[in-house]
XYZ file of C-alpha atoms in Angstrom:
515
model
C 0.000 0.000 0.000
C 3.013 2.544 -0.020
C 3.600 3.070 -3.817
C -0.177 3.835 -3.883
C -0.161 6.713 -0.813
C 3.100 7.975 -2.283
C 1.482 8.111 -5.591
C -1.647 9.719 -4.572
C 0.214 12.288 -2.180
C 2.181 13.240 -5.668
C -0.201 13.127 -7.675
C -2.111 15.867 -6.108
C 1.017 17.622 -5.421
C 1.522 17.521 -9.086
C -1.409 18.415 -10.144
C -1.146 22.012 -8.295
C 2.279 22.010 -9.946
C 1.344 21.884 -13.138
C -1.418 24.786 -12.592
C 1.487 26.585 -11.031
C 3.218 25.904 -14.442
C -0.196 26.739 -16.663
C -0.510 29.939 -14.636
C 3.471 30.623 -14.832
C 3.211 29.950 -18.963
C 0.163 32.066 -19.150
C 2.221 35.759 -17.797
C 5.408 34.716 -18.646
C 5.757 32.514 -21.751
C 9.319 31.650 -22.699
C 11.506 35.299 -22.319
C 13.948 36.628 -20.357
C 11.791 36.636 -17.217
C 11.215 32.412 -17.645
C 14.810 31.856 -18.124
C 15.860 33.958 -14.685
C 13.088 31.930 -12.923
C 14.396 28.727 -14.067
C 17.982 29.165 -13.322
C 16.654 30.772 -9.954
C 14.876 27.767 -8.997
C 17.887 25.541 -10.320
C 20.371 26.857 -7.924
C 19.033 27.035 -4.455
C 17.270 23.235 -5.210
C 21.259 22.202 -4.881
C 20.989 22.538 -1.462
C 17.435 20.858 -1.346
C 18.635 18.199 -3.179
C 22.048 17.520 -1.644
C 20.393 17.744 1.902
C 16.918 16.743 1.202
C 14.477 14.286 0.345
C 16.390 11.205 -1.829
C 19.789 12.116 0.232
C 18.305 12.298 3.952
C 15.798 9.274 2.860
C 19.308 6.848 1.062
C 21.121 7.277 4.499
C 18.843 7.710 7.511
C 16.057 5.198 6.788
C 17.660 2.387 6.563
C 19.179 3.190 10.535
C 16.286 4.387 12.078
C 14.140 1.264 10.744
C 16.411 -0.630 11.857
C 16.409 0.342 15.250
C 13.121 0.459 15.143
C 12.398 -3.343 14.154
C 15.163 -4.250 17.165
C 12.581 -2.654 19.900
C 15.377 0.230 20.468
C 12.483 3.164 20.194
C 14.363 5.998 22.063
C 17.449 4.997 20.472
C 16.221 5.844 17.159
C 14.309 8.794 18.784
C 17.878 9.756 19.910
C 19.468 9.486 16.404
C 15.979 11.075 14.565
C 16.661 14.350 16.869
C 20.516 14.599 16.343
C 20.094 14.109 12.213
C 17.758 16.885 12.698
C 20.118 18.814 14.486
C 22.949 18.408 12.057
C 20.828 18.934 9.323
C 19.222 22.438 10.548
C 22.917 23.706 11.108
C 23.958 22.796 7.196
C 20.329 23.650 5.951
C 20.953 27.228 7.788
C 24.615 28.281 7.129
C 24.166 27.276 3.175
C 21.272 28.942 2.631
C 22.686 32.260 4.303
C 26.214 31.954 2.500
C 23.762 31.423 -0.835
C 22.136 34.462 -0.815
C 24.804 36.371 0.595
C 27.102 34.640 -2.298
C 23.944 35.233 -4.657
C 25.631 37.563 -7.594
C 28.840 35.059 -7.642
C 26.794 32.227 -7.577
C 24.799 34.164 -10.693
C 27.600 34.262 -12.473
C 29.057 31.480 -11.979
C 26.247 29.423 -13.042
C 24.365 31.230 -15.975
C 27.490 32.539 -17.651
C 25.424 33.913 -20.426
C 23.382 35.914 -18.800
C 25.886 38.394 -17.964
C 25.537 41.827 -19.304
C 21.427 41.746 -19.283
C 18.993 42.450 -17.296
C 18.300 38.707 -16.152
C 21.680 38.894 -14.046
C 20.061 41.391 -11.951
C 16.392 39.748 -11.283
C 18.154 36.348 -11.193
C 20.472 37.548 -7.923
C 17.145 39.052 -6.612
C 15.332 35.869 -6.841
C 18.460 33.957 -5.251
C 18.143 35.912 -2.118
C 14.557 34.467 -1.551
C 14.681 31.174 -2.830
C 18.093 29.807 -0.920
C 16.109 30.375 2.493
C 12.876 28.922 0.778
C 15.349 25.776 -0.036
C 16.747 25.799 3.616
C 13.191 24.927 5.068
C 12.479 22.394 2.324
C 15.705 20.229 3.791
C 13.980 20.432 7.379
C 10.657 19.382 5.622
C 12.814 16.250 3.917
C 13.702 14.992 8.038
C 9.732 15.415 8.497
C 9.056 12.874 5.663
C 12.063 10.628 5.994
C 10.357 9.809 9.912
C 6.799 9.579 8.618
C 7.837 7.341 5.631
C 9.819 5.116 8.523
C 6.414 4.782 9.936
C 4.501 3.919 6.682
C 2.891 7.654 7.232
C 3.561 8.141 2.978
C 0.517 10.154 1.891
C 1.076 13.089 4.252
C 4.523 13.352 3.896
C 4.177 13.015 0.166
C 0.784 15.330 -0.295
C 2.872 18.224 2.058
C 4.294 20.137 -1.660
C 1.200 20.859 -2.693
C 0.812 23.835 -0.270
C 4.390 24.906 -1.946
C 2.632 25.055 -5.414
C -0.515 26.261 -4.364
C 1.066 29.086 -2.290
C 2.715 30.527 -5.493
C -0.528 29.915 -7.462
C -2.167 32.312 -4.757
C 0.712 34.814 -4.804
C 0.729 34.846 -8.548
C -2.768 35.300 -9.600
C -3.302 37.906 -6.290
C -0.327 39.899 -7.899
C -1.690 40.084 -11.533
C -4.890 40.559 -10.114
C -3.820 43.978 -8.675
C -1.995 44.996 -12.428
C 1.372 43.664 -11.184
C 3.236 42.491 -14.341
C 6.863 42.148 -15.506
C 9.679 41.466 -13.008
C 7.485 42.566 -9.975
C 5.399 39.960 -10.625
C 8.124 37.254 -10.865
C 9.584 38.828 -7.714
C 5.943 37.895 -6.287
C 5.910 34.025 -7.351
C 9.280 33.938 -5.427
C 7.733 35.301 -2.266
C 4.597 32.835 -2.526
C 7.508 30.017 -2.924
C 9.224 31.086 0.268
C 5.786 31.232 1.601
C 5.133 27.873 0.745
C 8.159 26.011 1.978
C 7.315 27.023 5.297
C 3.382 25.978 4.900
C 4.834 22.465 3.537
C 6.819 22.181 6.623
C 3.971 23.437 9.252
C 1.951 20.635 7.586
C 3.556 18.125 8.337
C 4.022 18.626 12.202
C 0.402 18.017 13.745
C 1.098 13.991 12.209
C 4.934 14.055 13.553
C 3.722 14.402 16.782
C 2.886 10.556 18.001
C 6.426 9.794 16.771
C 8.227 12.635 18.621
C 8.413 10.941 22.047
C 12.012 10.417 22.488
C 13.248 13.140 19.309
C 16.034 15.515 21.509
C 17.082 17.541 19.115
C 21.201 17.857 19.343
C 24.374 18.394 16.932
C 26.250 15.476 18.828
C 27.213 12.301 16.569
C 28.301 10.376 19.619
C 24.446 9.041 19.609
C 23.755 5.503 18.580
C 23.226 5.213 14.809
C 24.102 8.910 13.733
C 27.888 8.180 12.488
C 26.716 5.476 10.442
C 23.931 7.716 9.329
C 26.625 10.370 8.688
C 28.474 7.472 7.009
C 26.397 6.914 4.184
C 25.032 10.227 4.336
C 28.605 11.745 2.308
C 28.986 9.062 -0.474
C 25.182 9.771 -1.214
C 25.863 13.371 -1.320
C 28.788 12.393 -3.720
C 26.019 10.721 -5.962
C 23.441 13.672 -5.048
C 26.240 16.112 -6.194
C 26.604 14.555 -9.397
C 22.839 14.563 -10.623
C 23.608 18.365 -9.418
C 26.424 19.408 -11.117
C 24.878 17.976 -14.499
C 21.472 20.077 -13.856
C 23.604 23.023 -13.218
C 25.951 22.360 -15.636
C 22.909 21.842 -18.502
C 21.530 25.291 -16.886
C 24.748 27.072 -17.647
C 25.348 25.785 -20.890
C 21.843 26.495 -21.632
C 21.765 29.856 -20.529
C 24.718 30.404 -23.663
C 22.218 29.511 -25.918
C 19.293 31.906 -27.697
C 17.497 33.608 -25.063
C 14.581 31.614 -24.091
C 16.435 27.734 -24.027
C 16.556 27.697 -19.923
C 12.500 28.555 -19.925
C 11.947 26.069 -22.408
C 13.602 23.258 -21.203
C 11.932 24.161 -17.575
C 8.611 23.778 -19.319
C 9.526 20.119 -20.616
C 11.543 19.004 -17.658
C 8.153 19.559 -16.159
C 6.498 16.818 -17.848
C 9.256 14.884 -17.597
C 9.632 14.884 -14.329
C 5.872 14.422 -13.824
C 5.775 10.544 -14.721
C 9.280 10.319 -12.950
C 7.699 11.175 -9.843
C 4.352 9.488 -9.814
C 5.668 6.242 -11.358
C 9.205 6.001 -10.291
C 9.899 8.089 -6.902
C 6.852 7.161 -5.502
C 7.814 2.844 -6.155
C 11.313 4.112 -5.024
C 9.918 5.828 -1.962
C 8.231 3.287 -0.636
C 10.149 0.386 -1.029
C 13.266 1.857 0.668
C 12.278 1.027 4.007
C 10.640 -2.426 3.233
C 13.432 -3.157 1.536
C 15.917 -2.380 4.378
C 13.266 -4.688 6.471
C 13.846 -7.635 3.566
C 17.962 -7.829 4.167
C 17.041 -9.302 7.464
C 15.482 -12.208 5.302
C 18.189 -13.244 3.093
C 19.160 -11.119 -0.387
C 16.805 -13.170 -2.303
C 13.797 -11.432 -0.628
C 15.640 -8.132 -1.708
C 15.920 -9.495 -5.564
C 12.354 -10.386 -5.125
C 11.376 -6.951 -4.405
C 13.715 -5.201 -6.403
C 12.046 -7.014 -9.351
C 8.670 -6.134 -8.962
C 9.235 -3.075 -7.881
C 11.441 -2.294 -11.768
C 8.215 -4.109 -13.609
C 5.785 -1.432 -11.800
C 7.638 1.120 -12.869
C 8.164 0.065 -16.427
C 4.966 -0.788 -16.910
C 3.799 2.720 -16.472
C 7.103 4.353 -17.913
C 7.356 3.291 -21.213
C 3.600 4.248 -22.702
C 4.908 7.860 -20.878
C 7.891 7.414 -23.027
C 6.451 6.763 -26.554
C 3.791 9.266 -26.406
C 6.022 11.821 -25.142
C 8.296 10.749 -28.539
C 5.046 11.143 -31.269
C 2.779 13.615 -29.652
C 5.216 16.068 -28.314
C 4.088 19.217 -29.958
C 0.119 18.091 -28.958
C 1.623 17.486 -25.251
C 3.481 20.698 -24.767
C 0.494 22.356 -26.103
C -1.240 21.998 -22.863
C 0.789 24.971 -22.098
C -0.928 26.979 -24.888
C -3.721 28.920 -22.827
C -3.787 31.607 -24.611
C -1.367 33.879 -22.714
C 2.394 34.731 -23.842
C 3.289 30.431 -24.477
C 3.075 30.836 -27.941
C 2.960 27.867 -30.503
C 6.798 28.235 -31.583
C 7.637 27.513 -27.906
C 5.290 24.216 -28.170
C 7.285 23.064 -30.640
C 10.569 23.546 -29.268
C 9.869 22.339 -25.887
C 7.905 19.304 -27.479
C 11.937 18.525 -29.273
C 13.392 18.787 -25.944
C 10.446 16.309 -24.082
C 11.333 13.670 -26.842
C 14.733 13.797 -26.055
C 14.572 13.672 -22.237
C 12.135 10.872 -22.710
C 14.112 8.935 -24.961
C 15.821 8.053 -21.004
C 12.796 7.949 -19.183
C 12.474 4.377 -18.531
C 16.165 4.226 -17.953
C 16.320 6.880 -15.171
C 13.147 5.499 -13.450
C 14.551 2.011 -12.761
C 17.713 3.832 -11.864
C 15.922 4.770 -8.749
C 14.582 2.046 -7.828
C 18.222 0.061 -8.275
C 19.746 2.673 -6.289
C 17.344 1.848 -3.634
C 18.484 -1.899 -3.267
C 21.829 -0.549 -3.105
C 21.126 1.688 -0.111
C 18.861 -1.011 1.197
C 21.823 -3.034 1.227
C 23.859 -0.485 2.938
C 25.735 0.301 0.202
C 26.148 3.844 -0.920
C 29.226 4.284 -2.791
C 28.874 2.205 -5.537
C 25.822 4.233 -6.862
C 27.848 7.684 -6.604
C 30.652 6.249 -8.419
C 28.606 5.774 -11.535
C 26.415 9.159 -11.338
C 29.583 10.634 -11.974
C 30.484 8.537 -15.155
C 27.048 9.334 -15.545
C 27.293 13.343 -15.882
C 31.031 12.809 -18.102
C 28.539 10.903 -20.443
C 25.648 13.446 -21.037
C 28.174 16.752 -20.279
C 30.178 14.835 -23.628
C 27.240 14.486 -25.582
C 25.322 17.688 -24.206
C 27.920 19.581 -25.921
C 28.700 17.678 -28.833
C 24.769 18.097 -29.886
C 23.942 21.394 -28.431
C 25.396 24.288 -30.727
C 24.691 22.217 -33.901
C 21.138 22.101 -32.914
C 20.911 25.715 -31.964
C 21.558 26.863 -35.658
C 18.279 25.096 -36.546
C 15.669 27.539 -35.268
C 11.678 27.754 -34.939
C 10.957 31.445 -35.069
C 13.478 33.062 -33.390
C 14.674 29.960 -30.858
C 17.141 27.134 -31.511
C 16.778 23.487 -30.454
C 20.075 23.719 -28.984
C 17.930 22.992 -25.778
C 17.602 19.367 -27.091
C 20.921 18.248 -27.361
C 21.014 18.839 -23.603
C 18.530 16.636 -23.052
C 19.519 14.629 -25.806
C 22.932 14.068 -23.365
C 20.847 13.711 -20.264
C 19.408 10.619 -22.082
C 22.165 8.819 -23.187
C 23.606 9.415 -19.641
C 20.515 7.585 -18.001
C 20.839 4.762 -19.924
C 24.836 4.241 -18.928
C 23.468 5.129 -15.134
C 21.347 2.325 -15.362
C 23.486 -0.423 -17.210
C 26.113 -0.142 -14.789
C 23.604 -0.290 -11.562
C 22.290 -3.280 -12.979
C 25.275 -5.167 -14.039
C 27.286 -4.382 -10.519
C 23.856 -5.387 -8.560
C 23.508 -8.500 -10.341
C 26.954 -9.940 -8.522
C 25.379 -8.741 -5.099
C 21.858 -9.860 -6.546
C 22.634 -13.380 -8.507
C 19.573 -13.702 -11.364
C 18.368 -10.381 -11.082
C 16.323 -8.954 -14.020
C 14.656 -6.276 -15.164
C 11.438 -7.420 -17.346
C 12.384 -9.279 -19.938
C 9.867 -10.587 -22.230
C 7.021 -8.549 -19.881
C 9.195 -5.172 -21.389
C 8.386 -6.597 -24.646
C 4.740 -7.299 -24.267
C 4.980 -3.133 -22.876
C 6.455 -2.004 -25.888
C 3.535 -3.643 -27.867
C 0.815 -2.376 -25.844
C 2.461 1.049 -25.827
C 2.469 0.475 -29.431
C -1.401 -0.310 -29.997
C -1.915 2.807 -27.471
C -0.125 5.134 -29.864
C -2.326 3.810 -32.925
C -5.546 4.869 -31.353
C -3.832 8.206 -30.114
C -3.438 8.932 -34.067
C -6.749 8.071 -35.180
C -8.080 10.153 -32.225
C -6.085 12.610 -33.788
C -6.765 12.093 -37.239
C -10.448 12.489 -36.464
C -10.023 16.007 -34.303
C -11.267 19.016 -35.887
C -9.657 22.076 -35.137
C -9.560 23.373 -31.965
C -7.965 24.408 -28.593
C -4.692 22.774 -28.110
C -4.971 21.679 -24.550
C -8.304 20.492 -25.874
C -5.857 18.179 -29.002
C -3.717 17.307 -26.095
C -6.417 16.053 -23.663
C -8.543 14.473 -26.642
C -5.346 12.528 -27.641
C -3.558 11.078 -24.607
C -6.618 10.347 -23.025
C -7.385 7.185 -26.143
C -4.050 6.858 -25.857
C -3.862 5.676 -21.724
C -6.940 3.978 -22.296
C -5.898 1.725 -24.575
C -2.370 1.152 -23.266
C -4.062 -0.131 -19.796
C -6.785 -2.238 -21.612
C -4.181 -3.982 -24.047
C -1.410 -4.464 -21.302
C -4.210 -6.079 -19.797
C -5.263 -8.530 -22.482
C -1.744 -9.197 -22.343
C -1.443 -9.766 -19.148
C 1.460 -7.416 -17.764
C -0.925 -5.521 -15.471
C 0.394 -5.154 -11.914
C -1.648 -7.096 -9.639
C -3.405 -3.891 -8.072
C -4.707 -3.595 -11.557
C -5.829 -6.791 -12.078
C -8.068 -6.578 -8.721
C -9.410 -3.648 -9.798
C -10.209 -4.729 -12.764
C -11.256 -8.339 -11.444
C -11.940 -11.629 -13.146
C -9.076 -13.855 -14.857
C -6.170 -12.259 -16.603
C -3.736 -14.086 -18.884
C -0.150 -14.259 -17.098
């Protein structure tokens, strides 16, 4: 029941994220003011990222379950309250040097926005969103204790206060005639706003697992240097996936004006099957995992397995309707405000290419979770880094070509990035698998169940083009609804007939299904 309340808690999160994003295309389309935003909300996320959710979750779980299944209760109260003690010291101190460091860091990371005026409102939107970022870590310890005690939904449902705080801010600010930078100046205050809302939610449900938290800095306590342990090699991984995003943000930023907003807008929708279908498997199964190595590391093969066939199953339809209706799916974005049809078609190049790795850096995360399960934490860091060498080489090989091939005035240089990013995932998640397999003897990853995927995804994007075919003309978000709705339809009834349905399909479904 985890993937499910981890889903669900996303999924709503999500779905206020993408209004955010409708309500963000809608003032701001794809200028100057999108790319400062973007490269904004890049930055300070290093911390977030490095300190937060998958980091805190890789090291501390597996500890503080583990105490917790030996009957040692204020013993992993002990170690809860000093990781939160550490972690509010780092979270604090980095997000102060961050915006004091805010025009280096400015610099330093969107080189080519030097000499125009998104320099200046990007340093301005540093200074808010680095504290914003420092409360988001503390809201990670929150959900790394209520995922510990199978609390997922709340934990998981928490962001959508961050989104729907800067949905507030943004329409209340255009609603009084604010427009321009002042208003992006406003979505940053909502999303300081909102990081502290997430974290306030969370409390009222922390409180029946609080008894013996004493908050402290000291790593004497029992767990907390093995904690700390794995906590720096996963950084080292965490730090890689980092330095790539920041990396692709700087090179993007040399590109035409507009290629950071635009590859925000697809990294959206990538990210939004990446979450619901992959984090949310990966999330849960961390800490049953960590129970399974007690039984032998055939129950954590077991697990591991199902676990890559959930996410598979949903990942790849994702992946080949992201590849043929691009243009129709980034035209949800098209409501009318300054997201004009040139930036659909752009961002729709760049969505094909990030999801060319989709399925690749979904089971990534669930293979990194058997290694952490397994208390090992190194091996996965090791190859993010060959990881980021891969998609930095290609990134650049791919991106200035591309950016001489325009669509009104704004290259595709933005999909070589992601072109890189791609070809990086699927390295990532060849090595995982082959080093796991020695640890893991017979492990596999689908098989001839990928297979019967691939031709249920395949059937799924036939009736998506007759669908289409058939539509006369009107709205795009009304094309993109009227053609990836046929197109999940089908995909779930065929997989179905073919029976690769997960079982919490089948039941729903009910009666007999071919295995």
């Amino acid at each position: 029941m985890g993937a499910p309340s981890v889903a669900a808690g996303i999924l709503i999160s999500r779905i206020l994220g993408f209004g955010r994003e409708l309500a963000f295309a809608h003032y701001f389309g794809n200028g100057a003011l999108a790319d400062a935003w973007r490269a904004a909300l890049r930055i300070p996320n290093v911390i977030q990222n490095l300190l937060g959710e998958g980091t805190l979750s890789a090291s501390f779980i597996p500890v503080y379950v583990r105490l917790l299944e030996e009957g040692r209760e204020e013993e992993a109260g002990r170690a809860a309250g000093a990781v939160l003690g550490l972690l509010a010291v780092a979270a604090g101190a980095l997000a102060a040097l961050g915006s004091w460091a805010a025009p280096l860091l400015a610099t330093a990371v969107a080189t080519g926005f030097a000499g125009d005026e998104r320099a200046e409102t990007l340093v301005y939107l540093l200074r808010l969103l680095f504290p914003m970022a420092g409360v988001l870590v503390i809201s990670a310890w929150a959900l790394g204790i209520l995922n510990s005690h199978r609390r997922f939904f709340v934990a998981y449902v928490a962001p959508a206060l961050w989104n729907l705080s800067m949905i507030v801010a943004l329409l209340a600010a255009a609603g009084t005639g604010i427009l321009g930078e002042d208003l992006v100046f406003a979505l940053a205050w909502g999303a300081l706003a909102g990081g502290v809302l997430q974290l306030l939610f969370q409390l009222p449900f922390l409180l029946r697992f609080l008894g013996y938290v004493v908050p402290s800095v000291s790593t004497r306590v029992t767990g907390v240097r093995e904690v700390v342990g794995n906590f720096l090699p996963v950084v080292a991984a965490r730090g890689a996936v980092n330095l790539s995003a920041l990396l692709d943000t700087n090179l993007a930023s040399r590109l035409t004006t507009g290629a950071v907003g635009v590859m925000g807008y697809a990294q959206t929708l990538y990210l939004l099957p990446v979450s619901l279908f992959s984090l949310s498997v990966a999330a849960a199964e961390l800490p049953e995992l960590s129970r399974d190595r007690t039984a032998g590391l055939g129950a954590v093969r077991d697990r591991a397995e199902r676990a890559v066939g959930t996410v598979l199953f949903w990942l790849i339809p994702v992946t080949v309707g992201y590849i043929v209706f691009r243009e129709e799916v980034m035209g949800i974005y098209r409501t009318g405000g300054a997201f004009a049809k040139t930036d659909a078609v752009v961002a729709g190049w760049v969505l094909a290419a990030y999801a060319v790795g989709l399925p690749a850096s979904g089971t990534s995360r669930v293979l990194s979770s058997a290694y952490y399960a397994l208390g090992d934490t190194r091996t996965p860091a090791r190859i993010a880094y060959l990881r980021i060498v891969a998609s930095a080489a290609t990134g650049v090989a791919l991106m200035f070509p591309l950016d001489r091939h325009t669509v009104g005035d704004l290259g595709l240089g933005a999909a070589g990035l992601a072109a890189g990013a791609s070809v990086g995932a699927w390295l990532e998640v060849s090595l995982l698998k082959r080093s796991l397999a020695r640890r893991l003897p017979g492990l596999s990853l689908g098989g001839r169940r990928v297979v019967r995927c691939l031709v249920a995804a395949g059937a799924a994007v036939a009736a998506g083009l007759g669908s289409h075919l058939l539509l006369p003309a009107v709205h795009p978000p009304v094309v993109a609804a009227a053609t990836i709705l046929p197109v999940a339809v089908a995909y779930l009834w065929t997989a179905h007939a073919l029976g690769v349905s997960p079982p919490g399909l089948r039941r729903l479904y009910g009666g007999r299904w071919r295995r």
